[in-house]
Amino acid sequence: MLRCLTLTSDSDTKKLRNIRDNSQWIDAVEIRLDLCSHKNEGCVASILEVAREASLSVVILSFRREEDGGKQTALSEAERLHLLEQLLCPGISHVDLEWGVTAPGVEKRAAELGIRVIRSLHDFKGVPHSMKEMIEESAAAGEIPKMACYPNSSRDVLELLQMADETSHIRDKIVLGMGAFGFFSRVAPQLCGSILSFCSVGERTGAPGQTSPQELEEVYRVSKQNSRSVYFGIIGNPVLHSKSPQLHNPWFAEVRMDAIYVPFQVDDVGLFMRIAKQLGVRGFSVTVPHKQKIIQHIDRVEDAVKRIGSCNTVIRTSEGWIGSNTDYEGFLTPLKGTDVLSGGKHALVIGAGGVARTVVYALVQAGLSVSIVNRTDEKAAGLAAEFGVTRQSIHSQITPGKFQLIVQTTSAGMEPNTETDPLPAYQFKGSEIVYELIYAPERTRFLQRAEDAGCQTISGREMLHAQAQLQFQQFSSAYNLEVE
Ligand code: ATR
């Protein structure tokens, strides 16, 4: 799998530095003439020299028009093609020509120099229908077809995968999805039958959704992905902010499993189940807003999922898709070293949303007596009634030290609203254990206040880590299952 750095920096000197700084993570570079300040032999020659020093044998020359997502507007079409032809030289391995462009001069010169044509099509609005013919026609002409489209939904992703599937007999092709829905195809190009993934560094990306060469390699091990690689992932909407790929991928690497964990932006869980089947996904994490909806799409769920109404882990087994919830066990893990689980202890849960449900369930299961406090009192009352626990009014005076454990489950204090405190009137006694579920920032104002008062504190990262480790145990067992 080739990793190609698109040279997007605004200065030509920076481009050379970008190649040098990233050479350990790339196999190829794309010179985008439309992004070069000097569109001449000197500029191309200096890039070729640095590419040679970095042992990059693939150098692509492109000259993108505005309608194809580039910056070239100054020249006429004839001038653009003429310049492209003039700048072809030994050392360049591929030249990019857009679908529908007739450029006999460029093609002739490329043939003379043994430069292969990449025939590209860019669609920044969606996934074009029936691209099979274009891909076949281009491949039959000895070119490398490239299809860069912009999926806007799970349905578009299915369409993209169908096209990849229909053209699976064509080995040399580049098929990629831009934007958040297409991100999986950049970090796992294999899934679309693509031989290459583009990446970029610096202030400007080459196209929407491109990530850095370092991330492509160090997180997603793109150069090592192959036809036997097994895929896991996370579904959510949005999903690209998730830190889970940074946890699961190194863990897979550590135990030498040829498995990659990929973020999938999903707006329709039912359609994702079809995508997962088509891609042979063996398991996935589930995040907001799909933790409830996923339940109706899987074959069996554990009891805790039914009780909490939330599922964050799905794996594929011989009995079908099995759903579980590692949040509640992951939540309890950091508490295991403390004495709050030793019986007779009182816990205050702040918040009454989805996360609070999991926490209340876990604490009740662990034998604590629980009270809930929430900005909207009726929600606290509803949750308390459901789990047979008590509630505190948000306006009531809470005696310091009454609760041995305080768990903060609301989004108050989360980035970017880091100034918010969900319980500003509460004075910590200092003997409480205070558990914050927000992990960005690592220390919220609330947690800091608790720490300053002498409380033992637990940050959201600890739960994040614990629930991910429990998921990883499930993923690694699913890795070893061969399921049809
Ligand atoms: P989640 O699934 O993350 O729990 P949720 O179901 O939307 O998300 O619940 C968010 C929780 O954070 C709720 O308890 C909410 O209080 P309300 O029920 O009054 O909406 C709480 N919350 C969000 N912003 C808050 C704020 N600024 N101050 C206090 N509580 C807040």
XYZ file of C-alpha atoms and ligand atoms in Angstrom:
515
model
C 0.000 0.000 0.000
C 1.612 3.259 -1.089
C 1.557 6.366 1.047
C 1.752 9.457 -1.116
C 2.538 12.889 0.319
C 0.726 15.589 -1.618
C 2.953 18.664 -1.510
C 0.611 21.398 -0.359
C 2.851 23.847 1.499
C 2.707 27.383 0.239
C 6.434 27.797 -0.269
C 8.587 25.632 -2.507
C 11.303 25.472 0.177
C 8.793 24.157 2.697
C 7.789 21.446 0.234
C 11.360 20.138 0.199
C 11.462 20.207 3.986
C 8.139 18.359 4.151
C 9.558 15.510 2.053
C 12.699 15.275 4.183
C 10.798 15.463 7.489
C 8.297 12.800 6.479
C 10.437 10.484 4.368
C 10.248 7.642 6.899
C 6.461 7.422 6.482
C 6.014 7.854 2.718
C 6.669 5.969 -0.504
C 5.587 8.612 -2.997
C 5.085 12.328 -3.515
C 2.619 14.231 -5.616
C 3.830 17.521 -7.052
C 0.791 19.727 -7.406
C 1.882 22.334 -9.944
C -1.150 24.445 -9.103
C 0.267 24.768 -5.558
C 3.825 25.624 -6.678
C 4.832 29.277 -6.684
C 7.398 28.586 -9.414
C 5.887 26.356 -12.058
C 9.132 25.628 -13.856
C 11.873 23.054 -14.446
C 13.873 24.325 -11.469
C 11.051 23.687 -9.018
C 10.377 20.184 -10.378
C 14.109 19.361 -10.456
C 14.649 20.339 -6.820
C 11.696 18.234 -5.678
C 12.959 15.285 -7.754
C 16.363 15.564 -6.177
C 14.985 15.465 -2.627
C 12.651 12.601 -3.603
C 15.669 10.688 -4.902
C 17.595 11.330 -1.697
C 14.595 9.968 0.199
C 14.530 6.894 -2.102
C 11.026 7.653 -3.346
C 10.547 5.952 -6.682
C 6.990 7.195 -7.226
C 6.636 10.872 -8.126
C 3.296 12.054 -9.489
C 2.959 15.301 -11.413
C -0.488 16.923 -11.276
C -1.800 20.309 -12.299
C -5.260 20.654 -10.775
C -7.883 22.914 -12.210
C -10.267 24.697 -9.880
C -13.196 22.479 -10.887
C -11.191 19.426 -9.796
C -10.390 20.932 -6.399
C -7.151 22.660 -7.447
C -5.922 26.238 -7.584
C -5.115 26.526 -11.286
C -7.122 29.377 -12.778
C -4.444 31.612 -14.316
C -3.720 29.650 -17.474
C -5.959 28.601 -20.337
C -6.551 24.869 -20.689
C -4.160 24.691 -23.657
C -1.478 26.523 -21.648
C -2.005 24.245 -18.646
C -1.532 21.111 -20.726
C 1.411 22.585 -22.574
C 3.198 23.377 -19.318
C 2.422 19.920 -17.952
C 3.946 18.376 -21.091
C 7.018 20.599 -20.882
C 7.707 19.720 -17.279
C 7.564 15.953 -17.757
C 11.061 14.612 -17.312
C 12.957 11.539 -16.165
C 12.375 10.932 -12.460
C 8.654 11.527 -12.705
C 6.873 8.180 -12.633
C 3.224 9.235 -13.084
C 1.326 12.129 -14.571
C -2.232 12.911 -13.567
C -4.728 13.729 -16.301
C -8.360 14.369 -15.494
C -11.119 12.250 -16.955
C -12.410 13.827 -20.177
C -9.202 15.802 -20.829
C -7.681 15.254 -24.267
C -3.938 15.789 -24.097
C -2.152 13.910 -26.888
C 1.022 15.950 -26.323
C 1.217 15.006 -22.644
C 0.376 11.376 -23.363
C 2.989 11.112 -26.121
C 5.718 12.653 -23.996
C 4.718 10.457 -21.043
C 4.936 7.341 -23.243
C 8.395 8.361 -24.489
C 9.626 8.763 -20.920
C 7.912 5.630 -19.582
C 5.649 7.762 -17.358
C 2.311 6.195 -16.516
C -0.923 8.176 -16.723
C -3.235 8.373 -13.712
C -6.699 9.148 -15.061
C -8.513 10.984 -12.315
C -12.068 11.918 -11.610
C -13.018 14.191 -8.705
C -16.522 14.580 -7.420
C -16.781 16.979 -4.467
C -20.548 16.626 -4.156
C -21.191 12.918 -3.834
C -20.525 9.475 -5.257
C -21.116 9.294 -8.996
C -23.145 6.379 -10.306
C -21.802 3.640 -12.521
C -18.136 4.468 -12.598
C -17.380 0.899 -13.562
C -17.039 1.705 -17.288
C -14.709 4.633 -16.709
C -12.474 2.584 -14.465
C -12.424 -0.352 -16.885
C -11.835 1.832 -19.912
C -8.953 3.669 -18.285
C -7.349 0.453 -17.007
C -7.708 -1.126 -20.467
C -5.729 1.824 -21.878
C -2.861 0.991 -19.509
C -3.651 3.899 -17.193
C -4.282 3.902 -13.456
C -7.865 5.014 -12.873
C -8.353 7.302 -9.877
C -11.781 8.043 -8.409
C -11.978 10.598 -5.626
C -15.530 11.187 -4.489
C -17.267 12.745 -1.521
C -19.645 10.412 0.333
C -22.150 12.382 2.422
C -23.961 9.496 4.063
C -23.771 5.796 4.859
C -25.775 5.172 1.682
C -23.060 6.933 -0.340
C -20.437 4.784 1.378
C -22.321 1.653 0.302
C -22.397 2.997 -3.249
C -18.647 3.642 -3.123
C -17.984 0.125 -1.846
C -20.196 -1.358 -4.507
C -18.150 0.400 -7.160
C -14.945 -0.866 -5.540
C -16.410 -4.357 -5.506
C -17.517 -4.261 -9.161
C -14.014 -3.245 -10.187
C -12.132 -5.575 -7.861
C -10.634 -7.331 -10.913
C -8.666 -4.136 -11.647
C -5.693 -4.218 -9.318
C -4.007 -0.918 -10.125
C -6.522 1.719 -9.174
C -7.010 4.516 -6.706
C -10.457 4.769 -5.145
C -10.994 7.065 -2.220
C -13.668 8.896 -0.335
C -13.111 12.456 0.838
C -14.528 14.071 3.975
C -15.545 12.409 7.220
C -17.651 9.638 5.660
C -14.757 8.756 3.364
C -12.029 8.928 6.003
C -11.944 5.139 6.444
C -10.793 4.798 2.813
C -7.773 7.013 3.491
C -6.564 5.077 6.498
C -7.579 1.686 5.083
C -7.238 2.104 1.295
C -7.350 -1.655 0.997
C -11.073 -1.547 1.869
C -11.809 0.213 -1.423
C -9.324 -1.846 -3.394
C -7.024 1.163 -3.667
C -3.256 0.835 -4.106
C -2.468 4.237 -2.669
C -3.507 6.776 -0.079
C -2.773 10.488 -0.247
C -1.725 12.439 2.821
C -0.515 15.950 3.549
C 1.161 18.101 6.175
C 1.114 21.749 7.090
C -1.460 24.424 6.851
C -3.374 23.075 3.868
C -4.630 19.578 3.009
C -4.479 18.301 -0.556
C -8.157 17.344 -0.388
C -10.832 17.140 2.332
C -10.102 14.475 4.942
C -6.422 13.939 4.214
C -4.394 13.131 7.293
C -0.670 13.263 8.009
C 1.826 10.615 6.846
C 2.816 10.057 10.472
C -0.766 9.262 11.479
C -1.274 7.031 8.431
C 1.684 4.942 9.412
C 2.059 5.188 13.156
C -1.627 4.825 13.968
C -3.005 2.893 10.971
C 0.091 1.003 9.741
C -0.990 1.631 6.141
C 2.185 0.229 4.608
C 1.569 -3.101 6.368
C -2.095 -3.519 5.447
C -2.684 -6.380 3.048
C -5.400 -8.701 1.802
C -5.310 -10.745 5.012
C -5.656 -7.732 7.334
C -8.676 -7.866 9.608
C -10.699 -4.712 10.276
C -12.300 -3.342 13.418
C -13.589 0.150 13.989
C -15.692 2.693 15.755
C -19.016 4.041 14.554
C -20.328 7.456 15.502
C -21.538 10.753 14.094
C -19.269 12.648 14.380
C -16.457 10.187 14.907
C -13.147 11.656 13.770
C -12.467 13.260 17.172
C -12.406 9.805 18.795
C -9.186 8.798 20.514
C -10.025 5.081 20.288
C -7.929 4.430 17.126
C -4.898 5.754 19.036
C -5.524 3.121 21.715
C -6.639 0.019 19.786
C -4.194 0.184 16.883
C -1.034 0.196 19.037
C -2.531 -2.607 21.142
C -3.118 -4.726 18.038
C 0.447 -4.011 16.931
C 1.782 -4.919 20.360
C 0.214 -8.397 20.281
C 1.200 -8.769 16.609
C -2.312 -9.089 15.273
C -2.751 -8.022 11.672
C -5.791 -5.935 12.584
C -6.609 -2.294 11.974
C -9.118 -0.173 13.873
C -10.777 2.458 11.699
C -13.229 5.329 12.360
C -16.478 5.023 10.411
C -18.741 8.041 10.261
C -22.259 6.559 10.245
C -25.658 8.232 9.861
C -27.676 5.039 9.421
C -26.838 2.119 11.664
C -28.848 -0.377 9.580
C -26.830 0.512 6.486
C -23.609 0.301 8.460
C -24.400 -3.318 9.301
C -24.418 -3.978 5.536
C -21.147 -2.071 5.162
C -19.608 -4.066 8.017
C -20.651 -7.337 6.401
C -19.315 -6.303 3.017
C -15.963 -5.228 4.496
C -15.679 -8.255 6.756
C -15.500 -6.030 9.859
C -15.088 -8.340 12.879
C -16.113 -5.928 15.592
C -16.626 -2.277 16.423
C -17.034 0.256 19.194
C -20.186 2.334 19.234
C -20.298 5.962 20.262
C -22.755 8.853 20.259
C -25.457 8.885 18.893
C -25.714 5.174 18.055
C -25.422 3.419 21.425
C -29.171 2.872 21.727
C -30.099 2.418 18.079
C -27.513 -0.282 17.428
C -29.345 -2.675 19.772
C -32.138 -3.410 17.280
C -29.628 -4.298 14.566
C -27.638 -6.976 16.330
C -28.457 -10.614 17.001
C -27.913 -10.859 20.738
C -27.097 -8.466 23.568
C -25.908 -9.139 27.105
C -28.252 -8.404 30.023
C -26.492 -5.194 31.045
C -27.170 -3.764 27.576
C -30.884 -4.480 27.966
C -30.970 -2.913 31.409
C -28.956 0.192 30.547
C -30.388 0.463 27.042
C -26.950 1.213 25.661
C -24.418 -0.871 23.760
C -20.855 0.270 23.091
C -19.212 -2.913 21.805
C -20.216 -5.285 19.006
C -18.318 -8.343 17.827
C -18.990 -10.898 15.133
C -19.204 -14.499 16.322
C -20.521 -17.772 14.916
C -23.857 -16.843 16.520
C -23.989 -13.506 14.718
C -23.390 -10.002 16.031
C -23.134 -9.863 19.814
C -23.477 -6.579 21.710
C -22.122 -5.707 25.120
C -21.430 -2.680 27.269
C -17.905 -2.230 28.540
C -18.690 1.281 29.828
C -20.177 0.096 33.098
C -17.372 -2.335 33.890
C -14.811 0.155 32.621
C -16.371 2.757 34.886
C -15.963 0.483 37.917
C -12.350 -0.493 37.138
C -10.652 2.658 38.560
C -12.798 2.330 41.699
C -11.525 -1.157 42.426
C -8.446 0.125 44.209
C -10.522 2.324 46.555
C -12.783 1.480 49.487
C -16.027 2.817 47.983
C -16.934 -0.658 46.741
C -16.522 -2.183 50.203
C -20.197 -1.840 51.146
C -22.468 0.707 52.836
C -21.156 3.665 50.856
C -23.157 6.566 49.403
C -22.649 7.962 45.924
C -23.894 11.150 44.324
C -24.289 11.063 40.535
C -24.427 14.437 38.802
C -26.448 14.272 35.584
C -29.306 12.188 34.259
C -28.387 11.528 30.629
C -27.142 8.425 28.849
C -23.819 8.288 30.671
C -25.538 8.711 34.032
C -27.746 5.673 33.274
C -24.664 3.496 32.863
C -23.070 4.895 36.008
C -26.199 4.475 38.150
C -26.607 0.888 36.906
C -22.946 0.112 37.676
C -23.062 1.645 41.162
C -26.304 -0.104 42.092
C -24.851 -3.394 40.848
C -21.774 -2.719 42.980
C -23.979 -2.281 46.071
C -23.727 1.481 46.689
C -26.669 3.592 47.680
C -27.086 6.193 44.980
C -28.587 9.652 44.732
C -28.945 11.637 41.512
C -28.790 15.400 41.040
C -29.431 17.081 37.714
C -29.997 20.526 36.231
C -33.408 19.362 35.012
C -34.961 17.885 38.104
C -37.638 15.775 36.353
C -34.978 13.818 34.507
C -33.214 13.022 37.757
C -36.535 11.916 39.226
C -37.266 9.665 36.214
C -33.870 7.987 36.309
C -33.992 7.582 40.089
C -37.406 5.919 39.903
C -36.282 3.563 37.168
C -33.294 2.269 39.139
C -34.914 2.483 42.575
C -32.531 5.125 43.919
C -33.040 8.632 45.377
C -32.635 12.103 43.986
C -31.452 15.458 45.297
C -32.873 18.704 44.053
C -30.251 20.822 42.290
C -31.285 23.650 44.630
C -30.889 21.664 47.828
C -27.955 22.147 50.135
C -25.735 19.078 49.918
C -23.895 18.404 53.166
C -20.149 18.195 52.510
C -18.884 14.681 53.085
C -22.360 13.095 53.010
C -21.322 11.173 49.890
C -18.124 9.158 49.842
C -18.183 9.151 46.034
C -19.260 11.893 43.638
C -19.486 11.070 39.936
C -19.734 13.874 37.406
C -21.436 12.607 34.229
C -22.666 15.814 32.574
C -21.032 17.638 29.708
C -20.632 20.761 31.857
C -16.946 21.723 31.805
C -16.156 19.863 28.616
C -14.146 21.619 25.913
C -14.826 24.253 24.699
C -16.962 25.287 27.720
C -14.255 24.627 30.257
C -15.413 27.399 32.636
C -18.694 25.650 33.502
C -19.039 23.915 36.857
C -22.032 21.532 37.166
C -22.336 21.952 40.960
C -20.791 25.328 41.836
C -22.416 25.642 45.269
C -21.044 22.361 46.590
C -18.137 22.686 49.003
C -15.900 19.616 48.957
C -14.986 18.279 52.370
C -11.819 16.654 51.052
C -12.636 13.098 52.067
C -14.747 12.317 48.966
C -13.547 10.426 45.932
C -14.474 12.566 42.945
C -14.810 10.850 39.598
C -15.083 12.995 36.462
C -16.158 11.345 33.207
C -15.100 14.181 30.909
C -11.668 13.492 29.393
C -11.147 16.675 27.400
C -9.834 18.631 29.218
C -8.092 16.065 31.385
C -8.813 18.136 34.503
C -12.085 20.020 34.483
C -12.673 23.008 36.725
C -14.876 20.747 38.899
C -12.163 18.091 39.266
C -9.542 20.736 39.971
C -11.729 22.225 42.701
C -12.065 18.751 44.241
C -8.346 18.162 44.080
C -7.601 21.548 45.640
C -9.893 20.606 48.540
C -7.857 17.432 49.097
C -10.193 14.914 47.459
C -8.922 11.796 45.733
C -9.780 12.311 42.068
C -10.281 10.057 39.065
C -10.200 11.570 35.584
C -12.285 10.593 32.567
C -9.185 9.224 30.825
C -9.020 6.384 33.329
C -12.491 5.154 32.436
C -11.865 5.722 28.741
C -8.802 3.569 28.971
C -10.436 0.868 31.093
C -13.498 0.466 28.862
C -11.268 0.383 25.777
C -9.115 -2.354 27.300
C -12.205 -4.438 27.952
C -13.270 -3.877 24.347
C -9.846 -4.862 23.159
C -10.136 -8.205 24.951
C -13.301 -8.856 22.978
C -11.806 -7.668 19.694
C -8.764 -9.856 20.098
C -10.936 -12.919 20.674
C -13.069 -11.989 17.619
C -9.840 -11.620 15.616
C -9.225 -15.320 15.967
C -12.723 -16.316 14.832
C -13.188 -17.156 11.169
C -16.843 -16.341 10.595
C -18.579 -16.629 7.244
P -24.852 11.903 27.731
O -25.259 10.746 26.893
O -23.423 12.358 27.502
O -25.132 11.700 29.173
P -27.181 13.559 27.490
O -28.042 12.357 27.532
O -27.499 14.646 26.508
O -25.674 13.157 27.203
O -27.115 14.183 28.972
C -26.348 15.301 29.233
C -26.370 15.550 30.755
O -25.547 16.673 31.007
C -27.743 15.898 31.278
O -27.849 15.461 32.604
C -27.733 17.425 31.208
O -28.629 18.071 32.060
P -30.149 18.331 31.616
O -30.870 17.037 31.821
O -30.603 19.413 32.502
O -30.096 18.747 30.163
C -26.331 17.700 31.656
N -25.809 19.008 31.251
C -25.458 19.405 30.013
N -24.984 20.669 30.048
C -25.032 21.080 31.353
C -24.698 22.283 32.038
N -24.188 23.334 31.380
N -24.876 22.330 33.366
C -25.382 21.281 34.032
N -25.729 20.114 33.445
C -25.564 20.013 32.124
